[in-house]
Every structure is written in structure tokens, then in C-alpha cells.
Amino acid sequence: MKQYRIAVIPGDGVGKEVIPAGQRVLEAAVAGRAELAWVVFPWGSDYYRQTGAMMPPDGLETLRAFDAIYLGAVGDPPRVPDHVTLWGLLLPIRKTFDLYVNVRPIKLLPGITGPLRDKGPEQIDMVFVRENTEGEYAGAGGRVHVGTPHEVALETAVFSRFNVERVVRYAFELARTRRKHLTSITKSNAQRHSMVFWDTVVAEVAQDYPDVEVTSLLVDAAAALMVRAPERFDVAVGSNLFADILTDLGGALMGSLGLPPSANLAYDPQFPSLFEPVHGSAPDIAGRGVANPIATVWAGAMMLDHLGETEAANRVMQAIEALTAEGKVLTPDLGGSATTEQVAERIVELL
Ligand code: GGG
């Protein structure tokens, strides 16, 4: 039987609740065909308060040996500043393992009433490809004259040809497997260096994909269009920050931020890819056992697919869709009264 070594980082807040639910479903999905050898790491904000770091100094080296990483959430405000949690755990993993794309499906699930009148599952079905290692999250910058009236803060966005080209190429390839439409999202009117460069790369790569129709949108127009006419989106590609923001909007269009998953994919298959819900640690509901596990279960299905367990991944997705279609066992964010564990249990039954 095949064995996969999975590093599990529940992290903070609801991450500690949704990850065990995800593990339970994935175990059931592969039972009898593959073994998921989980190793759980207690890294995150609690670990930071005990040790002064979000993970041990050899944390990245430890993770490198795994087939994949399954992560819950990071963030414990106001006890630990958000930039400390993010830059102490998730971003170093993305950068060190060169997790160059962050794939985020935005899809209205059957039985869920989204906030858009007259827009159903036929109209809300897109995939975002988020640039994941540089852009506005490059980490280039600093502060000078701190605490004086002349204080200056710089956060320099970085766009390299190598990186933009491979991300855009991934998005074109994905569009080819879907409805053959790619929306490239920029802000080229205001950001005349980096975003005009992005447009140039998209136009160049498009030469290799004459079968894919390309639309270029400014990020503000894209936000409005996602609400007004979500059916105009098939695959969308955007910078680290823009696609992060728009996928939270996407989660809202799906009816809950507890639904969208994400796959952070390694460019070099020797490094582990990372799978996580789009949502964060949700401190407002953490500890109550009512967080929606669907995003994490879905992210787990993406992990199984990535590992080659496509049949099991498809069955997990069918079970999620059966769960939302029957609409009986749902967490409060979707209008139900079920707990995280009850939703996981029902998904296992439907498997
Ligand atoms: N699920 C991981 C998590 O905590 N996401 C919230 C978040 O703010 N992530 C930052 C990012 O994806 O850039």
C-alpha cells in the first residue's frame, strides 16, 4: 500500500478544529488503498509565546522531507501581531519551497444560496491562480526615521520575468482544461512599471495559447465584475495581493469564507506542496467547535489529487457536494447548527 508522509500544522484558532476534521475525512477516503502518515507539528502562536518563534530554527528543514503539508490557519491577534505570525510560518514555507502558485477554486456548491440574486452554480465557477512568492509579499522594504515626523515606510513589490511567466503559463494551462478563458488582473493604469510588465508577459505567453481567450481587467473593475457578472470568469490570474483579496470576495460569493480551499504548489516537485483553507484563524469563533471544515476538507481533496490519489479526491468532492445539496448538516455560517465534528462525520458517511 502506498504511504504518504504528511506534515500537519493546525496552527492557530479554528485551524486546530478544522484540521482534525479534514484528517478524519481524508483517512476515510483513502482507507484500504493508501496510508496517510501524519506528523503533527504544534507550531504557531502558542509555540511563539513559549519560544519566541513560530517554528523551530530547523522547522523548514524538517518539513522538506514530507510529501505534502496540511495547514490550518495562522493568526492570533491581538496577542501576536499578524505580520509576526504570517512572516514567522506561512510565508517562509511558501518562499523556501518555492510554492509559486496558489490555486483557489471559487465555486458555488449545490444547495448553497449565495448572496447574489439569480446567480447559481452555473454562474459562479472560477479558479484563481495567485502569484505566491513575490509581488507585494516580496518582503522588500523597511522603515527609516522611525518615530519621527519624517518617518518613511517602504513595501516594494517585486515582479520578476521568471516568476510572472511561470505563473501566467500555469494559468493558461489550467484554462485549457476548463472553458478556455483567462482573465489577467492588474492595475496597469496606476502601476505603470510592474503591472505594465505583467501585461507584456501575459501577451507574450498568450502567443503559445491561441485557443485561450484572454481578458485584461483592472483589479477594481474585476472586483465589481465578480459581483455583477461572475459568469465572465473562468480562470483568473493575479498578483499575490490582488488575488488574495479577490478570493476573499470569492468566498463571500460562495456563501461563506468557510468554503474556499487553496493549494500552494511547488515548482520543483522535490519540495512539498502546501494545502490550506483560504480562511484564517477566525478568532471570533475559535474554541466553540462550530468552524466550517469544508474549506479544509476540500483543500485535503486537492492534496490527495496532487499526491496521485485522484479517485479518492473526487469522492471527497462528491461527498462535500452531497452534503451541501442535502443541506441538513451545516455549520452556522451556512445557516445550520451543526458542529465541525458533525459535518466531518456526515461527509464520512456520504463517502
Ligand atoms: N489558511 C491559512 C491562513 O491563515 N490564511 C489567512 C491569511 O491571512 N493568509 C495570508 C495569505 O494567504 O496571504
mmCIF file of C-alpha atoms and ligand atoms in Angstrom:
data_model
loop_
_atom_site.group_PDB
_atom_site.id
_atom_site.type_symbol
_atom_site.label_atom_id
_atom_site.label_comp_id
_atom_site.label_asym_id
_atom_site.label_seq_id
_atom_site.Cartn_x
_atom_site.Cartn_y
_atom_site.Cartn_z
ATOM 1 C CA MET A 1 0.000 0.000 0.000
ATOM 2 C CA LYS A 2 1.241 3.466 -0.828
ATOM 3 C CA GLN A 3 2.212 5.635 2.112
ATOM 4 C CA TYR A 4 2.263 9.426 2.086
ATOM 5 C CA ARG A 5 4.096 11.424 4.736
ATOM 6 C CA ILE A 6 2.023 14.481 5.555
ATOM 7 C CA ALA A 7 3.246 17.284 7.812
ATOM 8 C CA VAL A 8 0.278 18.696 9.687
ATOM 9 C CA ILE A 9 0.357 22.234 11.074
ATOM 10 C CA PRO A 10 -3.028 23.036 12.652
ATOM 11 C CA GLY A 11 -1.651 26.468 13.638
ATOM 12 C CA ASP A 12 -3.939 28.920 15.374
ATOM 13 C CA GLY A 13 -7.595 29.474 16.217
ATOM 14 C CA VAL A 14 -10.033 27.407 14.177
ATOM 15 C CA GLY A 15 -7.099 25.767 12.402
ATOM 16 C CA LYS A 16 -6.894 23.441 15.406
ATOM 17 C CA GLU A 17 -10.546 22.447 14.894
ATOM 18 C CA VAL A 18 -10.825 22.119 11.120
ATOM 19 C CA ILE A 19 -7.584 20.209 10.569
ATOM 20 C CA PRO A 20 -8.591 17.149 12.668
ATOM 21 C CA ALA A 21 -11.929 17.173 10.802
ATOM 22 C CA GLY A 22 -10.046 17.195 7.498
ATOM 23 C CA GLN A 23 -7.743 14.384 8.609
ATOM 24 C CA ARG A 24 -10.740 12.274 9.576
ATOM 25 C CA VAL A 25 -12.359 12.659 6.140
ATOM 26 C CA LEU A 26 -9.135 12.051 4.222
ATOM 27 C CA GLU A 27 -8.397 8.922 6.272
ATOM 28 C CA ALA A 28 -11.831 7.572 5.352
ATOM 29 C CA ALA A 29 -11.345 8.479 1.690
ATOM 30 C CA VAL A 30 -8.108 6.516 1.280
ATOM 31 C CA ALA A 31 -8.943 3.653 3.655
ATOM 32 C CA GLY A 32 -7.758 0.322 2.261
ATOM 33 C CA ARG A 33 -5.817 1.919 -0.617
ATOM 34 C CA ALA A 34 -3.217 4.229 0.869
ATOM 35 C CA GLU A 35 -1.828 5.218 4.219
ATOM 36 C CA LEU A 36 -1.588 8.810 5.322
ATOM 37 C CA ALA A 37 1.317 9.003 7.771
ATOM 38 C CA TRP A 38 0.561 12.238 9.598
ATOM 39 C CA VAL A 39 3.140 14.030 11.710
ATOM 40 C CA VAL A 40 1.564 16.883 13.644
ATOM 41 C CA PHE A 41 3.674 19.951 14.475
ATOM 42 C CA PRO A 42 2.448 22.234 17.280
ATOM 43 C CA TRP A 43 3.812 25.355 15.579
ATOM 44 C CA GLY A 44 2.055 28.702 15.577
ATOM 45 C CA SER A 45 1.224 31.445 18.047
ATOM 46 C CA ASP A 46 1.170 29.248 21.184
ATOM 47 C CA TYR A 47 4.603 27.974 20.215
ATOM 48 C CA TYR A 48 5.683 31.610 19.646
ATOM 49 C CA ARG A 49 4.598 32.628 23.114
ATOM 50 C CA GLN A 50 6.585 29.743 24.607
ATOM 51 C CA THR A 51 9.723 30.012 22.481
ATOM 52 C CA GLY A 52 9.769 33.413 20.759
ATOM 53 C CA ALA A 53 9.472 31.825 17.291
ATOM 54 C CA MET A 54 6.557 30.453 15.275
ATOM 55 C CA MET A 55 8.528 27.296 14.447
ATOM 56 C CA PRO A 56 11.918 25.897 15.488
ATOM 57 C CA PRO A 57 15.078 27.012 13.669
ATOM 58 C CA ASP A 58 15.207 23.706 11.768
ATOM 59 C CA GLY A 59 11.456 23.769 11.017
ATOM 60 C CA LEU A 60 11.829 24.261 7.269
ATOM 61 C CA GLU A 61 14.462 21.530 7.062
ATOM 62 C CA THR A 62 12.083 19.208 8.918
ATOM 63 C CA LEU A 63 9.200 19.953 6.534
ATOM 64 C CA ARG A 64 11.345 19.374 3.450
ATOM 65 C CA ALA A 65 11.244 15.592 3.995
ATOM 66 C CA PHE A 66 7.439 15.362 3.679
ATOM 67 C CA ASP A 67 5.286 14.594 0.647
ATOM 68 C CA ALA A 68 2.885 17.443 1.479
ATOM 69 C CA ILE A 69 1.969 19.951 4.176
ATOM 70 C CA TYR A 70 -1.571 20.318 5.525
ATOM 71 C CA LEU A 71 -2.007 23.660 7.278
ATOM 72 C CA GLY A 72 -4.935 25.124 9.194
ATOM 73 C CA ALA A 73 -4.544 28.813 9.893
ATOM 74 C CA VAL A 74 -2.167 31.366 11.317
ATOM 75 C CA GLY A 75 -3.093 34.452 13.278
ATOM 76 C CA ASP A 76 -3.710 35.228 16.926
ATOM 77 C CA PRO A 77 -4.475 38.927 17.164
ATOM 78 C CA PRO A 78 -4.148 40.919 19.324
ATOM 79 C CA ARG A 79 -1.843 38.647 21.327
ATOM 80 C CA VAL A 80 0.656 38.211 18.488
ATOM 81 C CA PRO A 81 0.821 40.790 15.675
ATOM 82 C CA ASP A 82 -0.443 39.374 12.365
ATOM 83 C CA HIS A 83 2.773 40.205 10.497
ATOM 84 C CA VAL A 84 4.736 38.163 13.060
ATOM 85 C CA THR A 85 2.554 35.083 12.614
ATOM 86 C CA LEU A 86 2.437 35.277 8.826
ATOM 87 C CA TRP A 87 6.136 36.021 8.344
ATOM 88 C CA GLY A 88 7.100 33.521 11.030
ATOM 89 C CA LEU A 89 5.423 30.475 9.495
ATOM 90 C CA LEU A 90 3.374 30.540 6.298
ATOM 91 C CA LEU A 91 5.373 32.936 4.134
ATOM 92 C CA PRO A 92 8.779 31.311 4.872
ATOM 93 C CA ILE A 93 7.293 27.952 3.834
ATOM 94 C CA ARG A 94 5.890 29.410 0.596
ATOM 95 C CA LYS A 95 9.169 31.134 -0.237
ATOM 96 C CA THR A 96 11.634 28.442 0.842
ATOM 97 C CA PHE A 97 9.856 25.668 -1.045
ATOM 98 C CA ASP A 98 9.145 27.982 -3.991
ATOM 99 C CA LEU A 99 5.391 27.355 -3.820
ATOM 100 C CA TYR A 100 4.975 29.532 -6.880
ATOM 101 C CA VAL A 101 1.238 29.317 -7.498
ATOM 102 C CA ASN A 102 -1.676 29.370 -5.110
ATOM 103 C CA VAL A 103 -4.670 27.744 -6.774
ATOM 104 C CA ARG A 104 -8.012 28.819 -5.309
ATOM 105 C CA PRO A 105 -11.275 27.449 -6.727
ATOM 106 C CA ILE A 106 -14.313 29.702 -6.274
ATOM 107 C CA LYS A 107 -17.448 27.697 -6.935
ATOM 108 C CA LEU A 108 -20.986 27.912 -5.619
ATOM 109 C CA LEU A 109 -21.749 24.496 -4.156
ATOM 110 C CA PRO A 110 -25.112 22.798 -4.778
ATOM 111 C CA GLY A 111 -27.799 23.725 -2.287
ATOM 112 C CA ILE A 112 -25.980 26.832 -1.023
ATOM 113 C CA THR A 113 -27.728 30.157 -1.507
ATOM 114 C CA GLY A 114 -25.043 32.729 -2.192
ATOM 115 C CA PRO A 115 -25.545 36.449 -1.673
ATOM 116 C CA LEU A 116 -26.045 37.108 -5.407
ATOM 117 C CA ARG A 117 -29.646 37.004 -6.540
ATOM 118 C CA ASP A 118 -30.060 34.980 -9.771
ATOM 119 C CA LYS A 119 -26.503 33.598 -9.729
ATOM 120 C CA GLY A 120 -26.265 29.852 -9.192
ATOM 121 C CA PRO A 121 -23.582 27.178 -9.555
ATOM 122 C CA GLU A 122 -23.634 27.663 -13.351
ATOM 123 C CA GLN A 123 -22.598 31.287 -12.987
ATOM 124 C CA ILE A 124 -20.148 31.048 -10.074
ATOM 125 C CA ASP A 125 -17.427 28.646 -11.123
ATOM 126 C CA MET A 126 -13.930 30.063 -11.463
ATOM 127 C CA VAL A 127 -10.377 29.304 -10.368
ATOM 128 C CA PHE A 128 -7.919 31.923 -9.208
ATOM 129 C CA VAL A 129 -4.208 31.471 -9.808
ATOM 130 C CA ARG A 130 -2.435 33.657 -7.307
ATOM 131 C CA GLU A 131 1.231 34.548 -7.705
ATOM 132 C CA ASN A 132 2.593 33.227 -4.419
ATOM 133 C CA THR A 133 6.225 34.066 -3.743
ATOM 134 C CA GLU A 134 6.882 37.704 -4.623
ATOM 135 C CA GLY A 135 4.793 40.679 -5.798
ATOM 136 C CA GLU A 136 3.502 42.755 -2.910
ATOM 137 C CA TYR A 137 4.568 39.992 -0.468
ATOM 138 C CA ALA A 138 8.213 40.060 -1.558
ATOM 139 C CA GLY A 139 9.322 41.410 1.796
ATOM 140 C CA ALA A 140 11.483 44.121 0.238
ATOM 141 C CA GLY A 141 11.292 47.352 2.175
ATOM 142 C CA GLY A 142 11.872 48.923 5.526
ATOM 143 C CA ARG A 143 11.260 51.878 7.767
ATOM 144 C CA VAL A 144 13.549 54.818 8.329
ATOM 145 C CA HIS A 145 13.392 57.805 10.681
ATOM 146 C CA VAL A 146 11.174 55.655 12.877
ATOM 147 C CA GLY A 147 9.064 57.584 15.355
ATOM 148 C CA THR A 148 9.910 60.978 13.888
ATOM 149 C CA PRO A 149 7.651 63.226 11.805
ATOM 150 C CA HIS A 150 9.838 62.257 8.840
ATOM 151 C CA GLU A 151 9.226 58.545 9.211
ATOM 152 C CA VAL A 152 9.078 56.651 5.903
ATOM 153 C CA ALA A 153 7.865 53.101 5.257
ATOM 154 C CA LEU A 154 8.601 51.244 2.020
ATOM 155 C CA GLU A 155 6.998 47.973 0.911
ATOM 156 C CA THR A 156 8.397 47.327 -2.537
ATOM 157 C CA ALA A 157 6.504 44.980 -4.843
ATOM 158 C CA VAL A 158 8.793 42.737 -6.866
ATOM 159 C CA PHE A 159 7.892 41.158 -10.207
ATOM 160 C CA SER A 160 10.495 39.026 -11.977
ATOM 161 C CA ARG A 161 10.138 37.757 -15.530
ATOM 162 C CA PHE A 162 10.965 34.180 -14.490
ATOM 163 C CA ASN A 163 8.247 34.149 -11.864
ATOM 164 C CA VAL A 164 5.477 36.047 -13.655
ATOM 165 C CA GLU A 165 5.973 33.955 -16.769
ATOM 166 C CA ARG A 166 5.703 30.595 -14.985
ATOM 167 C CA VAL A 167 2.622 31.690 -13.011
ATOM 168 C CA VAL A 168 0.904 33.015 -16.132
ATOM 169 C CA ARG A 169 1.829 29.854 -18.022
ATOM 170 C CA TYR A 170 0.294 27.731 -15.254
ATOM 171 C CA ALA A 171 -2.911 29.777 -15.573
ATOM 172 C CA PHE A 172 -3.030 29.322 -19.359
ATOM 173 C CA GLU A 173 -2.534 25.572 -18.980
ATOM 174 C CA LEU A 174 -5.332 25.440 -16.413
ATOM 175 C CA ALA A 175 -7.638 27.476 -18.670
ATOM 176 C CA ARG A 176 -7.020 24.917 -21.399
ATOM 177 C CA THR A 177 -8.505 22.215 -19.158
ATOM 178 C CA ARG A 178 -11.609 24.340 -18.442
ATOM 179 C CA ARG A 179 -13.616 26.859 -20.500
ATOM 180 C CA LYS A 180 -10.507 28.286 -22.220
ATOM 181 C CA HIS A 181 -10.851 31.795 -20.873
ATOM 182 C CA LEU A 182 -8.220 33.623 -18.845
ATOM 183 C CA THR A 183 -8.692 36.919 -17.021
ATOM 184 C CA SER A 184 -5.470 38.687 -16.133
ATOM 185 C CA ILE A 185 -5.935 41.111 -13.258
ATOM 186 C CA THR A 186 -3.637 44.099 -12.803
ATOM 187 C CA LYS A 187 -3.653 47.807 -12.025
ATOM 188 C CA SER A 188 -1.640 48.860 -15.053
ATOM 189 C CA ASN A 189 -3.068 52.334 -15.243
ATOM 190 C CA ALA A 190 -1.613 53.303 -11.865
ATOM 191 C CA GLN A 191 1.289 50.880 -11.542
ATOM 192 C CA ARG A 192 2.959 51.683 -14.799
ATOM 193 C CA HIS A 193 6.149 49.657 -14.226
ATOM 194 C CA SER A 194 5.270 46.339 -12.638
ATOM 195 C CA MET A 195 1.753 45.896 -13.958
ATOM 196 C CA VAL A 196 2.524 47.027 -17.490
ATOM 197 C CA PHE A 197 5.353 44.482 -17.346
ATOM 198 C CA TRP A 198 2.822 41.842 -16.191
ATOM 199 C CA ASP A 199 0.570 42.700 -19.160
ATOM 200 C CA THR A 200 3.555 42.367 -21.503
ATOM 201 C CA VAL A 201 4.389 38.907 -20.167
ATOM 202 C CA VAL A 202 0.736 37.811 -20.474
ATOM 203 C CA ALA A 203 0.685 38.988 -24.111
ATOM 204 C CA GLU A 204 3.909 37.105 -24.827
ATOM 205 C CA VAL A 205 2.798 33.852 -23.198
ATOM 206 C CA ALA A 206 -0.607 34.144 -24.906
ATOM 207 C CA GLN A 207 1.159 33.546 -28.239
ATOM 208 C CA ASP A 208 1.606 29.925 -27.144
ATOM 209 C CA TYR A 209 -2.099 29.554 -26.293
ATOM 210 C CA PRO A 210 -4.108 30.805 -29.297
ATOM 211 C CA ASP A 211 -7.022 28.608 -28.172
ATOM 212 C CA VAL A 212 -7.383 30.532 -24.887
ATOM 213 C CA GLU A 213 -9.248 33.833 -24.912
ATOM 214 C CA VAL A 214 -7.641 36.498 -22.704
ATOM 215 C CA THR A 215 -9.318 39.418 -20.961
ATOM 216 C CA SER A 216 -7.316 42.026 -19.061
ATOM 217 C CA LEU A 217 -9.033 43.761 -16.158
ATOM 218 C CA LEU A 218 -8.014 46.359 -13.614
ATOM 219 C CA VAL A 219 -8.404 44.947 -10.134
ATOM 220 C CA ASP A 220 -11.138 47.422 -9.150
ATOM 221 C CA ALA A 221 -13.169 46.559 -12.245
ATOM 222 C CA ALA A 222 -12.555 42.859 -11.603
ATOM 223 C CA ALA A 223 -13.995 43.181 -8.078
ATOM 224 C CA ALA A 224 -17.137 44.813 -9.429
ATOM 225 C CA LEU A 225 -17.485 42.294 -12.262
ATOM 226 C CA MET A 226 -17.157 39.325 -9.901
ATOM 227 C CA VAL A 227 -20.302 40.581 -8.186
ATOM 228 C CA ARG A 228 -22.184 41.815 -11.252
ATOM 229 C CA ALA A 229 -21.341 39.020 -13.705
ATOM 230 C CA PRO A 230 -19.317 36.203 -12.089
ATOM 231 C CA GLU A 231 -20.029 34.001 -15.124
ATOM 232 C CA ARG A 232 -17.481 36.092 -17.023
ATOM 233 C CA PHE A 233 -14.688 34.427 -15.006
ATOM 234 C CA ASP A 234 -13.202 31.033 -15.769
ATOM 235 C CA VAL A 235 -9.510 31.116 -14.782
ATOM 236 C CA ALA A 236 -8.182 34.366 -13.309
ATOM 237 C CA VAL A 237 -4.532 35.152 -12.681
ATOM 238 C CA GLY A 238 -3.303 37.948 -10.476
ATOM 239 C CA SER A 239 -0.592 39.195 -8.189
ATOM 240 C CA ASN A 240 -0.101 37.924 -4.659
ATOM 241 C CA LEU A 241 -2.106 40.707 -3.004
ATOM 242 C CA PHE A 242 -4.804 41.257 -5.633
ATOM 243 C CA ALA A 243 -5.678 37.563 -5.894
ATOM 244 C CA ASP A 244 -5.638 37.199 -2.103
ATOM 245 C CA ILE A 245 -8.200 39.975 -1.745
ATOM 246 C CA LEU A 246 -10.367 38.816 -4.640
ATOM 247 C CA THR A 247 -10.527 35.252 -3.333
ATOM 248 C CA ASP A 248 -11.961 36.501 -0.046
ATOM 249 C CA LEU A 249 -14.596 38.212 -2.186
ATOM 250 C CA GLY A 250 -14.943 34.877 -3.960
ATOM 251 C CA GLY A 251 -15.515 33.142 -0.637
ATOM 252 C CA ALA A 252 -18.259 35.620 0.124
ATOM 253 C CA LEU A 253 -19.844 34.884 -3.274
ATOM 254 C CA MET A 254 -19.762 31.184 -2.358
ATOM 255 C CA GLY A 255 -21.821 31.960 0.718
ATOM 256 C CA SER A 256 -19.095 31.631 3.362
ATOM 257 C CA LEU A 257 -15.391 32.091 3.868
ATOM 258 C CA GLY A 258 -15.539 28.638 5.399
ATOM 259 C CA LEU A 259 -15.713 27.143 1.898
ATOM 260 C CA PRO A 260 -12.832 28.085 -0.460
ATOM 261 C CA PRO A 261 -9.685 25.912 -0.344
ATOM 262 C CA SER A 262 -6.227 26.575 -1.642
ATOM 263 C CA ALA A 263 -3.270 24.624 -2.996
ATOM 264 C CA ASN A 264 0.200 26.176 -2.784
ATOM 265 C CA LEU A 265 2.101 24.217 -5.415
ATOM 266 C CA ALA A 266 5.843 23.676 -5.512
ATOM 267 C CA TYR A 267 7.601 24.427 -8.802
ATOM 268 C CA ASP A 268 10.170 21.752 -8.005
ATOM 269 C CA PRO A 269 8.299 18.526 -7.179
ATOM 270 C CA GLN A 270 11.065 17.592 -4.755
ATOM 271 C CA PHE A 271 9.650 20.166 -2.352
ATOM 272 C CA PRO A 272 6.372 19.558 -0.504
ATOM 273 C CA SER A 273 3.332 21.496 -1.679
ATOM 274 C CA LEU A 274 1.069 23.024 0.963
ATOM 275 C CA PHE A 275 -2.713 22.760 1.225
ATOM 276 C CA GLU A 276 -4.831 25.037 3.421
ATOM 277 C CA PRO A 277 -8.224 26.702 3.632
ATOM 278 C CA VAL A 278 -8.284 30.252 2.272
ATOM 279 C CA HIS A 279 -9.715 31.484 5.570
ATOM 280 C CA GLY A 280 -7.643 32.498 8.571
ATOM 281 C CA SER A 281 -7.801 31.603 12.251
ATOM 282 C CA ALA A 282 -11.222 33.255 12.839
ATOM 283 C CA PRO A 283 -10.571 34.216 16.493
ATOM 284 C CA ASP A 284 -14.211 35.333 16.844
ATOM 285 C CA ILE A 285 -15.477 31.741 16.656
ATOM 286 C CA ALA A 286 -12.374 29.775 17.675
ATOM 287 C CA GLY A 287 -12.783 27.318 20.541
ATOM 288 C CA ARG A 288 -16.514 26.807 20.033
ATOM 289 C CA GLY A 289 -16.275 23.824 17.693
ATOM 290 C CA VAL A 290 -18.506 25.402 15.065
ATOM 291 C CA ALA A 291 -15.985 26.358 12.365
ATOM 292 C CA ASN A 292 -16.902 25.131 8.910
ATOM 293 C CA PRO A 293 -14.465 22.325 7.956
ATOM 294 C CA ILE A 294 -15.452 22.256 4.265
ATOM 295 C CA ALA A 295 -12.604 24.525 3.036
ATOM 296 C CA THR A 296 -10.082 22.345 4.850
ATOM 297 C CA VAL A 297 -11.629 19.087 3.646
ATOM 298 C CA TRP A 298 -11.670 20.484 0.088
ATOM 299 C CA ALA A 299 -8.013 21.549 0.461
ATOM 300 C CA GLY A 300 -7.367 17.970 1.575
ATOM 301 C CA ALA A 301 -9.038 16.695 -1.592
ATOM 302 C CA MET A 302 -6.694 18.925 -3.592
ATOM 303 C CA MET A 303 -3.815 17.362 -1.646
ATOM 304 C CA LEU A 304 -4.964 13.830 -2.439
ATOM 305 C CA ASP A 305 -5.286 14.760 -6.105
ATOM 306 C CA HIS A 306 -1.794 16.255 -6.052
ATOM 307 C CA LEU A 307 -0.415 13.071 -4.476
ATOM 308 C CA GLY A 308 -1.974 10.994 -7.258
ATOM 309 C CA GLU A 309 -4.995 9.738 -5.284
ATOM 310 C CA THR A 310 -7.389 11.304 -7.778
ATOM 311 C CA GLU A 311 -10.192 8.808 -7.324
ATOM 312 C CA ALA A 312 -10.246 9.406 -3.558
ATOM 313 C CA ALA A 313 -10.063 13.167 -4.141
ATOM 314 C CA ASN A 314 -13.069 13.020 -6.464
ATOM 315 C CA ARG A 315 -15.057 11.032 -3.926
ATOM 316 C CA VAL A 316 -14.309 13.634 -1.245
ATOM 317 C CA MET A 317 -15.567 16.354 -3.576
ATOM 318 C CA GLN A 318 -18.709 14.362 -4.366
ATOM 319 C CA ALA A 319 -19.322 13.901 -0.647
ATOM 320 C CA ILE A 320 -18.907 17.652 0.008
ATOM 321 C CA GLU A 321 -21.382 18.415 -2.784
ATOM 322 C CA ALA A 322 -23.821 15.800 -1.483
ATOM 323 C CA LEU A 323 -23.532 17.358 1.987
ATOM 324 C CA THR A 324 -24.352 20.878 0.798
ATOM 325 C CA ALA A 325 -27.066 19.623 -1.562
ATOM 326 C CA GLU A 326 -28.922 17.834 1.244
ATOM 327 C CA GLY A 327 -28.422 20.904 3.457
ATOM 328 C CA LYS A 328 -29.134 19.102 6.733
ATOM 329 C CA VAL A 329 -25.774 19.063 8.479
ATOM 330 C CA LEU A 330 -24.245 22.513 8.084
ATOM 331 C CA THR A 331 -22.333 24.837 10.393
ATOM 332 C CA PRO A 332 -23.809 28.202 11.496
ATOM 333 C CA ASP A 333 -22.014 30.216 8.773
ATOM 334 C CA LEU A 334 -24.270 28.371 6.294
ATOM 335 C CA GLY A 335 -27.395 28.749 8.390
ATOM 336 C CA GLY A 336 -27.129 25.384 10.149
ATOM 337 C CA SER A 337 -26.482 24.403 13.739
ATOM 338 C CA ALA A 338 -24.053 21.508 13.293
ATOM 339 C CA THR A 339 -20.596 21.369 14.828
ATOM 340 C CA THR A 340 -17.332 20.989 12.958
ATOM 341 C CA GLU A 341 -17.166 17.334 14.003
ATOM 342 C CA GLN A 342 -20.749 16.598 12.944
ATOM 343 C CA VAL A 343 -20.074 17.990 9.470
ATOM 344 C CA ALA A 344 -16.935 15.853 9.165
ATOM 345 C CA GLU A 345 -18.880 12.809 10.351
ATOM 346 C CA ARG A 346 -21.618 13.403 7.768
ATOM 347 C CA ILE A 347 -19.066 13.807 4.975
ATOM 348 C CA VAL A 348 -17.536 10.471 6.015
ATOM 349 C CA GLU A 349 -20.982 8.859 5.919
ATOM 350 C CA LEU A 350 -21.602 10.276 2.453
ATOM 351 C CA LEU A 351 -18.247 8.934 1.264
HETATM 352 N N1 GGG B 1 -5.302 29.289 5.997
HETATM 353 C C1 GGG B 1 -4.138 29.972 6.288
HETATM 354 C C2 GGG B 1 -4.385 31.339 6.833
HETATM 355 O O1 GGG B 1 -4.254 31.555 7.995
HETATM 356 N N2 GGG B 1 -4.803 32.251 5.957
HETATM 357 C C3 GGG B 1 -5.067 33.602 6.322
HETATM 358 C C4 GGG B 1 -4.103 34.585 5.772
HETATM 359 O O2 GGG B 1 -4.171 35.747 6.094
HETATM 360 N N3 GGG B 1 -3.200 34.148 4.918
HETATM 361 C C5 GGG B 1 -2.301 35.008 4.309
HETATM 362 C C6 GGG B 1 -2.160 34.752 2.859
HETATM 363 O O3 GGG B 1 -2.672 33.764 2.325
HETATM 364 O O4 GGG B 1 -1.515 35.566 2.223
#
